[in-house]
Coordinates of C-alpha atoms in Angstrom, one line a residue:
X1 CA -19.4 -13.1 22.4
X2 CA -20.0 -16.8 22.8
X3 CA -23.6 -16.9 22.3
X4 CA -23.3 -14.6 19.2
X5 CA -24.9 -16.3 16.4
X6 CA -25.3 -15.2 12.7
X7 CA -27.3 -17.5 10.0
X8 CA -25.2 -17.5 6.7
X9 CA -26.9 -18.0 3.4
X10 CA -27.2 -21.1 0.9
X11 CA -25.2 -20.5 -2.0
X12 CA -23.8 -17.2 -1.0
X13 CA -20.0 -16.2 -1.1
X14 CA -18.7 -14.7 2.2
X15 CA -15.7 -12.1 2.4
X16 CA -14.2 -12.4 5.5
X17 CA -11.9 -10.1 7.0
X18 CA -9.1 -12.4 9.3
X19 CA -6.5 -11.1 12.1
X20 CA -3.2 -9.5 10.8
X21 CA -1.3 -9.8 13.8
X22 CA -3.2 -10.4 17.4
X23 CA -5.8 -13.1 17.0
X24 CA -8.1 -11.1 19.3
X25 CA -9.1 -8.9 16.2
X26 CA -11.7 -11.7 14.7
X27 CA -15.0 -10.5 14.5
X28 CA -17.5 -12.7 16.1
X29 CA -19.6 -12.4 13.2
X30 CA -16.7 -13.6 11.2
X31 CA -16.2 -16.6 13.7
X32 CA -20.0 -17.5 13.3
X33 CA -19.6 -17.2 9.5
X34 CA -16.4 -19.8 9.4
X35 CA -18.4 -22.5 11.2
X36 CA -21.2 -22.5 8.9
X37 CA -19.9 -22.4 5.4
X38 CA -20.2 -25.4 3.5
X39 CA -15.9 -24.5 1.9
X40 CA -13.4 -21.6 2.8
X41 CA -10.9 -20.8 -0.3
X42 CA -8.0 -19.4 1.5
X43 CA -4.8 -17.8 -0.2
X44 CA -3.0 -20.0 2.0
X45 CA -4.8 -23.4 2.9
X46 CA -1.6 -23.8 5.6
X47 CA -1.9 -20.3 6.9
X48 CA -6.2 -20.8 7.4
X49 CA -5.7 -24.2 8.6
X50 CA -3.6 -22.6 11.9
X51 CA -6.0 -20.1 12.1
X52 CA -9.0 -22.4 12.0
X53 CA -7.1 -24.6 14.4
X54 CA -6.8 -22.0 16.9
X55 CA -10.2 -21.5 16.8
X56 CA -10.9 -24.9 16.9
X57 CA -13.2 -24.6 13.3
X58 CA -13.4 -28.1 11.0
X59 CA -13.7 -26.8 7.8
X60 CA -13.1 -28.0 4.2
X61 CA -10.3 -25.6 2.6
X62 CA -9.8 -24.7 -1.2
X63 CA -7.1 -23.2 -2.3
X64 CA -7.1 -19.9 -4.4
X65 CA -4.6 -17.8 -5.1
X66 CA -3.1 -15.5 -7.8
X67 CA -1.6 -18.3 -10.0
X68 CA -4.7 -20.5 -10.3
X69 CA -7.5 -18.2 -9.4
X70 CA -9.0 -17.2 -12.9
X71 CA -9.0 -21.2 -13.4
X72 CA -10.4 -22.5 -10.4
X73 CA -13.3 -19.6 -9.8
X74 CA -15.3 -20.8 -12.4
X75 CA -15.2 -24.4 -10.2
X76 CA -16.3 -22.5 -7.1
X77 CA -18.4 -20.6 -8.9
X78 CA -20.5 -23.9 -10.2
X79 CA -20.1 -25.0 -6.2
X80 CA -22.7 -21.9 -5.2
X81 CA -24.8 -21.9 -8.1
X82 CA -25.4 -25.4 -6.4
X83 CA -26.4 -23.9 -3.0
X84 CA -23.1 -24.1 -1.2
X85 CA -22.2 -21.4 1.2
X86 CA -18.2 -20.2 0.5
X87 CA -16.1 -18.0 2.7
X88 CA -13.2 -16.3 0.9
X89 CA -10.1 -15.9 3.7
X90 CA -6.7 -14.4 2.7
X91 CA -3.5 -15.1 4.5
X92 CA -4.4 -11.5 7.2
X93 CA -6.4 -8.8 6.7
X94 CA -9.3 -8.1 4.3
X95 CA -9.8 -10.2 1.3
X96 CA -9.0 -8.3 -2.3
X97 CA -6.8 -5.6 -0.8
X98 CA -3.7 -6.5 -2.3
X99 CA -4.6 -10.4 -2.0
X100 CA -6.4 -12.3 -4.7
X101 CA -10.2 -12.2 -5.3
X102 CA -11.3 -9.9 -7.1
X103 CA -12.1 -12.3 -10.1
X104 CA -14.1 -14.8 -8.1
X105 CA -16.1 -11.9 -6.7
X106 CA -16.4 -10.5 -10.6
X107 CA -17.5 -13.5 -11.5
X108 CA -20.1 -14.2 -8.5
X109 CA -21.7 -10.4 -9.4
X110 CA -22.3 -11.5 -13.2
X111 CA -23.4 -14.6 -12.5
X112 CA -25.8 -13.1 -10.1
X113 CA -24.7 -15.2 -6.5
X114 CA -24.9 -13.0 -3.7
X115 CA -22.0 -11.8 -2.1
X116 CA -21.4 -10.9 2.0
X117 CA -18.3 -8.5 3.1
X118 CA -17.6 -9.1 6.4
X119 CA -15.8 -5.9 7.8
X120 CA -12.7 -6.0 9.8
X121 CA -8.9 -6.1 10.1
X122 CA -6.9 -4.0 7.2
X123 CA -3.2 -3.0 7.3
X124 CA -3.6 -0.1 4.9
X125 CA -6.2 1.6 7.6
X126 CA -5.1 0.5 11.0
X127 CA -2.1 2.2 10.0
X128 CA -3.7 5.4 8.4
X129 CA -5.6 5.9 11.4
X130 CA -2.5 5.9 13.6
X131 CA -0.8 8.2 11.6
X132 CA -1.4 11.4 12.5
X133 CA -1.9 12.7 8.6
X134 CA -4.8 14.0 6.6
X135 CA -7.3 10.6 5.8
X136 CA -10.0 12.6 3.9
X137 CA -8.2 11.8 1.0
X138 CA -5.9 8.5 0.0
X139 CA -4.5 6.8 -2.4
X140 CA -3.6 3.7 -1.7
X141 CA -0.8 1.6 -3.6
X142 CA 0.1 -1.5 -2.2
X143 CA 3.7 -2.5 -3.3
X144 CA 5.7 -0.8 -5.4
X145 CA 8.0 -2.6 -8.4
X146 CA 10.9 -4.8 -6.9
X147 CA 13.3 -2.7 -9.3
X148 CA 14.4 0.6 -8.2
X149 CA 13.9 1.8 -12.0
X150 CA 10.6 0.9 -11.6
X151 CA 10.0 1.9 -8.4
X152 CA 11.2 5.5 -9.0
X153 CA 8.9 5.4 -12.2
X154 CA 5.9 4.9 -10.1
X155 CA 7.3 7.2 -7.0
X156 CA 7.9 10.1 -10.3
X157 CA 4.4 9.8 -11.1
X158 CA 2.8 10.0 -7.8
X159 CA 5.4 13.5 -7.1
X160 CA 2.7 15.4 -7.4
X161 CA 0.0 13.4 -5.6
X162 CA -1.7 15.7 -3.0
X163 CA -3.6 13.0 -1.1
X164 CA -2.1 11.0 1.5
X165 CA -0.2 8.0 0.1
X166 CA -0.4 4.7 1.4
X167 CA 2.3 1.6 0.6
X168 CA 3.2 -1.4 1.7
X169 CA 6.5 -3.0 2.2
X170 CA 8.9 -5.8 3.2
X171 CA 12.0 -6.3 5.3
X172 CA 14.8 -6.7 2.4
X173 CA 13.6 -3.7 0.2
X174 CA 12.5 -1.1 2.9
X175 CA 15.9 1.1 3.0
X176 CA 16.2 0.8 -0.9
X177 CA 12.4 2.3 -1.1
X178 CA 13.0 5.2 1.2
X179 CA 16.3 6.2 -0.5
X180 CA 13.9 6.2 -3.6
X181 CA 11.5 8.3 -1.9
X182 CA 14.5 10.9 -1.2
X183 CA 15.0 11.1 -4.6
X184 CA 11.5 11.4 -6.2
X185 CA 9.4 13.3 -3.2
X186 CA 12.6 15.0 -1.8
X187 CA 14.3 14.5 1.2
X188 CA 11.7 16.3 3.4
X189 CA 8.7 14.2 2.7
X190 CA 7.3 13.5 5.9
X191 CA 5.7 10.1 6.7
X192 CA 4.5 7.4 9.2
X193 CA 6.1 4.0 9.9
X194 CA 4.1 1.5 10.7
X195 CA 5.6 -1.8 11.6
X196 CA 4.0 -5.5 13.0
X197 CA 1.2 -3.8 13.5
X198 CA -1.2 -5.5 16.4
X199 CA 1.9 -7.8 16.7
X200 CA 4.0 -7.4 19.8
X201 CA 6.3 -5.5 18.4
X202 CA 4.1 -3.2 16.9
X203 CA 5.7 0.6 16.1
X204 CA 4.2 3.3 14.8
X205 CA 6.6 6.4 13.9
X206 CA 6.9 9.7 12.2
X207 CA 9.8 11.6 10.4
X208 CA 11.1 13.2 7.3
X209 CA 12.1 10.3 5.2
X210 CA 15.8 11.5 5.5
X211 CA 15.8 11.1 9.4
X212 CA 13.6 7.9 9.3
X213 CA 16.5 6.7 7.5
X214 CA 19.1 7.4 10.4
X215 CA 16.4 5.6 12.9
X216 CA 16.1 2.6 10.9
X217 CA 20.1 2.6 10.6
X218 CA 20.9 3.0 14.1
X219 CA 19.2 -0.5 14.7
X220 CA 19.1 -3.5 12.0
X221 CA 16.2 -5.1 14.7
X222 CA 14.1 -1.8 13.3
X223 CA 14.2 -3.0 9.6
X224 CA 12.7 -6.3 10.4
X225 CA 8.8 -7.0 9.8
X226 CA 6.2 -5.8 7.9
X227 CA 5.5 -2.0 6.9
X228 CA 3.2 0.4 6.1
X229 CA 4.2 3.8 4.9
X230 CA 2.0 7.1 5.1
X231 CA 3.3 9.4 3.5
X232 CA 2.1 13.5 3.2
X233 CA 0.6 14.2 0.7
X234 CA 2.4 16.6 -2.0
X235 CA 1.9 20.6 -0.9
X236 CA 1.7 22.9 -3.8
X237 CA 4.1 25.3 -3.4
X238 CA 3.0 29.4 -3.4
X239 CA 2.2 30.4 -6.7
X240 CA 5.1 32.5 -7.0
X241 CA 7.8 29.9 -5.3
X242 CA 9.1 27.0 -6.9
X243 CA 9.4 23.5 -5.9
X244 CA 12.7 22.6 -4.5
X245 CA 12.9 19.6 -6.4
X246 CA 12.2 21.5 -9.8
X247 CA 15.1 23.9 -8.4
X248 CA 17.3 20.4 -7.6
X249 CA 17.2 19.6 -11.5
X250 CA 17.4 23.4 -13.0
X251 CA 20.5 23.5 -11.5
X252 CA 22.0 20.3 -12.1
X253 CA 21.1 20.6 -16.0
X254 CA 22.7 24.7 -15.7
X255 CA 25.9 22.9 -14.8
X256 CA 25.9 21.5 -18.5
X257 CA 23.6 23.2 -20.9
X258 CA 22.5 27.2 -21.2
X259 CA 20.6 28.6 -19.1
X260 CA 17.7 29.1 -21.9
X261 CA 18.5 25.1 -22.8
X262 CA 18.0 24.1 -19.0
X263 CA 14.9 25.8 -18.4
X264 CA 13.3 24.8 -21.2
X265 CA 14.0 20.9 -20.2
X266 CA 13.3 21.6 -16.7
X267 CA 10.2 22.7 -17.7
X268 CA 9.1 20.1 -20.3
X269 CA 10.1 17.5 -17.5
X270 CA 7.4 19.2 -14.7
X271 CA 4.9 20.7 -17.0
X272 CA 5.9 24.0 -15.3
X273 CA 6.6 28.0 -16.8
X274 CA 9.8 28.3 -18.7
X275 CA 9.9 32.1 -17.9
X276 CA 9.9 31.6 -14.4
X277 CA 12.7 28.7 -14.3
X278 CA 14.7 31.0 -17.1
X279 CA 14.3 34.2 -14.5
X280 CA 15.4 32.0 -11.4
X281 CA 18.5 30.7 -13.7
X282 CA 19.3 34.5 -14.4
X283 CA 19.1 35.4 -10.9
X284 CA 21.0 32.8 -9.4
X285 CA 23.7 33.3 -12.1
X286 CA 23.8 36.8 -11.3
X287 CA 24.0 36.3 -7.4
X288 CA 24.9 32.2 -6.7
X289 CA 25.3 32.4 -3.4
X290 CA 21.9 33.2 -3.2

């Protein structure tokens, strides 16, 4: 590991994956790579400078984040046209996934500079791997909206979604998100918490979202760090059953409106067949116990 050694490029941007929890997880490429490089823009000149310290690393930092990056990548951009080497750090994990970047790197690939990934730590798939659910197929989505209105609006769209989702969340809105959950991919959605990850306290557990509820509740210490969510994806139902959250809102709206009335909005709000939802009404007017 020590006598690993890697040449990095004049005038070439580097993305470089950094620990999100145990320090261990640095690449030794990615060591090699911070040594060298003429600047490092970090998300977080603070956060890189403890890292860098640990590692005992002098380096220049730049700062580049989401509220000055589209003005300052031009600067670094002029800064390898002119042969200097960059290395692009976030705060943990992989640059661009859910961090800043991605206009600096857009910017490098029109402007022809060469740019380096450097693989390594990423929340999203430490977790996925853990999980225990089908990772052919993802969809990642980083944070949802801090609003539950919104939050539901994004959850309703992705009802449907039959690859494996993947979110990320924090301490103060993780019980508020869940109960969203309930209501938009129904109370037996099955999914994977996974907290601190590489950290100490790292957890990794899955439940129904209705019982990961009760876990979380039964100890406040549980709701405390930071969170990926895996959730299953959506499982078409049999052609001739219906899903039970369609069922949920045909019956809520038969409580108010006719039963040709309900079916028809029930329908118009899941793009599914009005006869069907209009024969199920029929049936469990006729028998509603059922």
């Amino acid at each position: 590991m020590s006598s690993y050694s890697y040449q990095v490029l004049p005038g070439a941007l580097y993305i470089v994956a950094t620990p999100i929890g145990n320090l261990g997880d640095i690449t030794s490429r990615a060591i090699s790579v911070l040594k060298q490089v003429d600047l490092i823009a970090a998300e977080d000149t603070r956060h890189t400078g403890l890292l860098l310290q640990h590692l005992v690393i002098n380096a220049k930092l730049f700062a580049l984040h989401d509220h000055n990056e589209q003005h300052k990548a031009q600067l670094l951009i002029e800064k390898l046209q002119a042969g200097q080497s960059i290395a692009l750090v976030s705060d943990a994990g992989t640059p661009l996934i859910n961090d800043p970047g991605y206009h600096l790197v857009r910017q490098c690939h029109q402007a022809g500079i060469k740019v380096v990934p450097l693989p390594g730590a990423c929340a999203a798939i430490t977790a996925l791997c853990a999980a225990g659910i089908a990772s052919d197929r993802f969809c990642y989505e980083g944070f949802l909206p801090a609003k539950s209105k919104g939050r539901q609006d994004k959850l309703n769209a992705l009802r449907q979604e039959t690859r494996t989702l993947i979110f990320y969340e924090s301490t103060h809105r993780l019980l508020d998100t869940l109960s969203d959950m309930v209501q938009c991919f129904g109370a037996e959605r099955y999914m994977v918490l996974a907290k601190e990850l590489t950290k100490t306290w790292e957890t990794i557990i899955g439940l129904p979202v209705t019982q990961l509820i009760e876990w979380l509740n039964e100890d406040e210490q549980r709701q405390k760090g930071e969170f990926v969510l895996i959730i299953e994806g959506y499982e078409k139902p049999a052609q001739d059953e219906l899903d039970p959250q369609i069922l949920k809102t045909l019956r809520r709206l038969m409580q108010e409106l006719p039963l040709n009335k309900a079916a028809a909005i029930t329908a118009e709000i899941y793009g599914a067949k009005k006869n069907q939802l209009y024969k199920f009404a029929l049936a469990e007017q006729d028998n509603p116990s059922a």
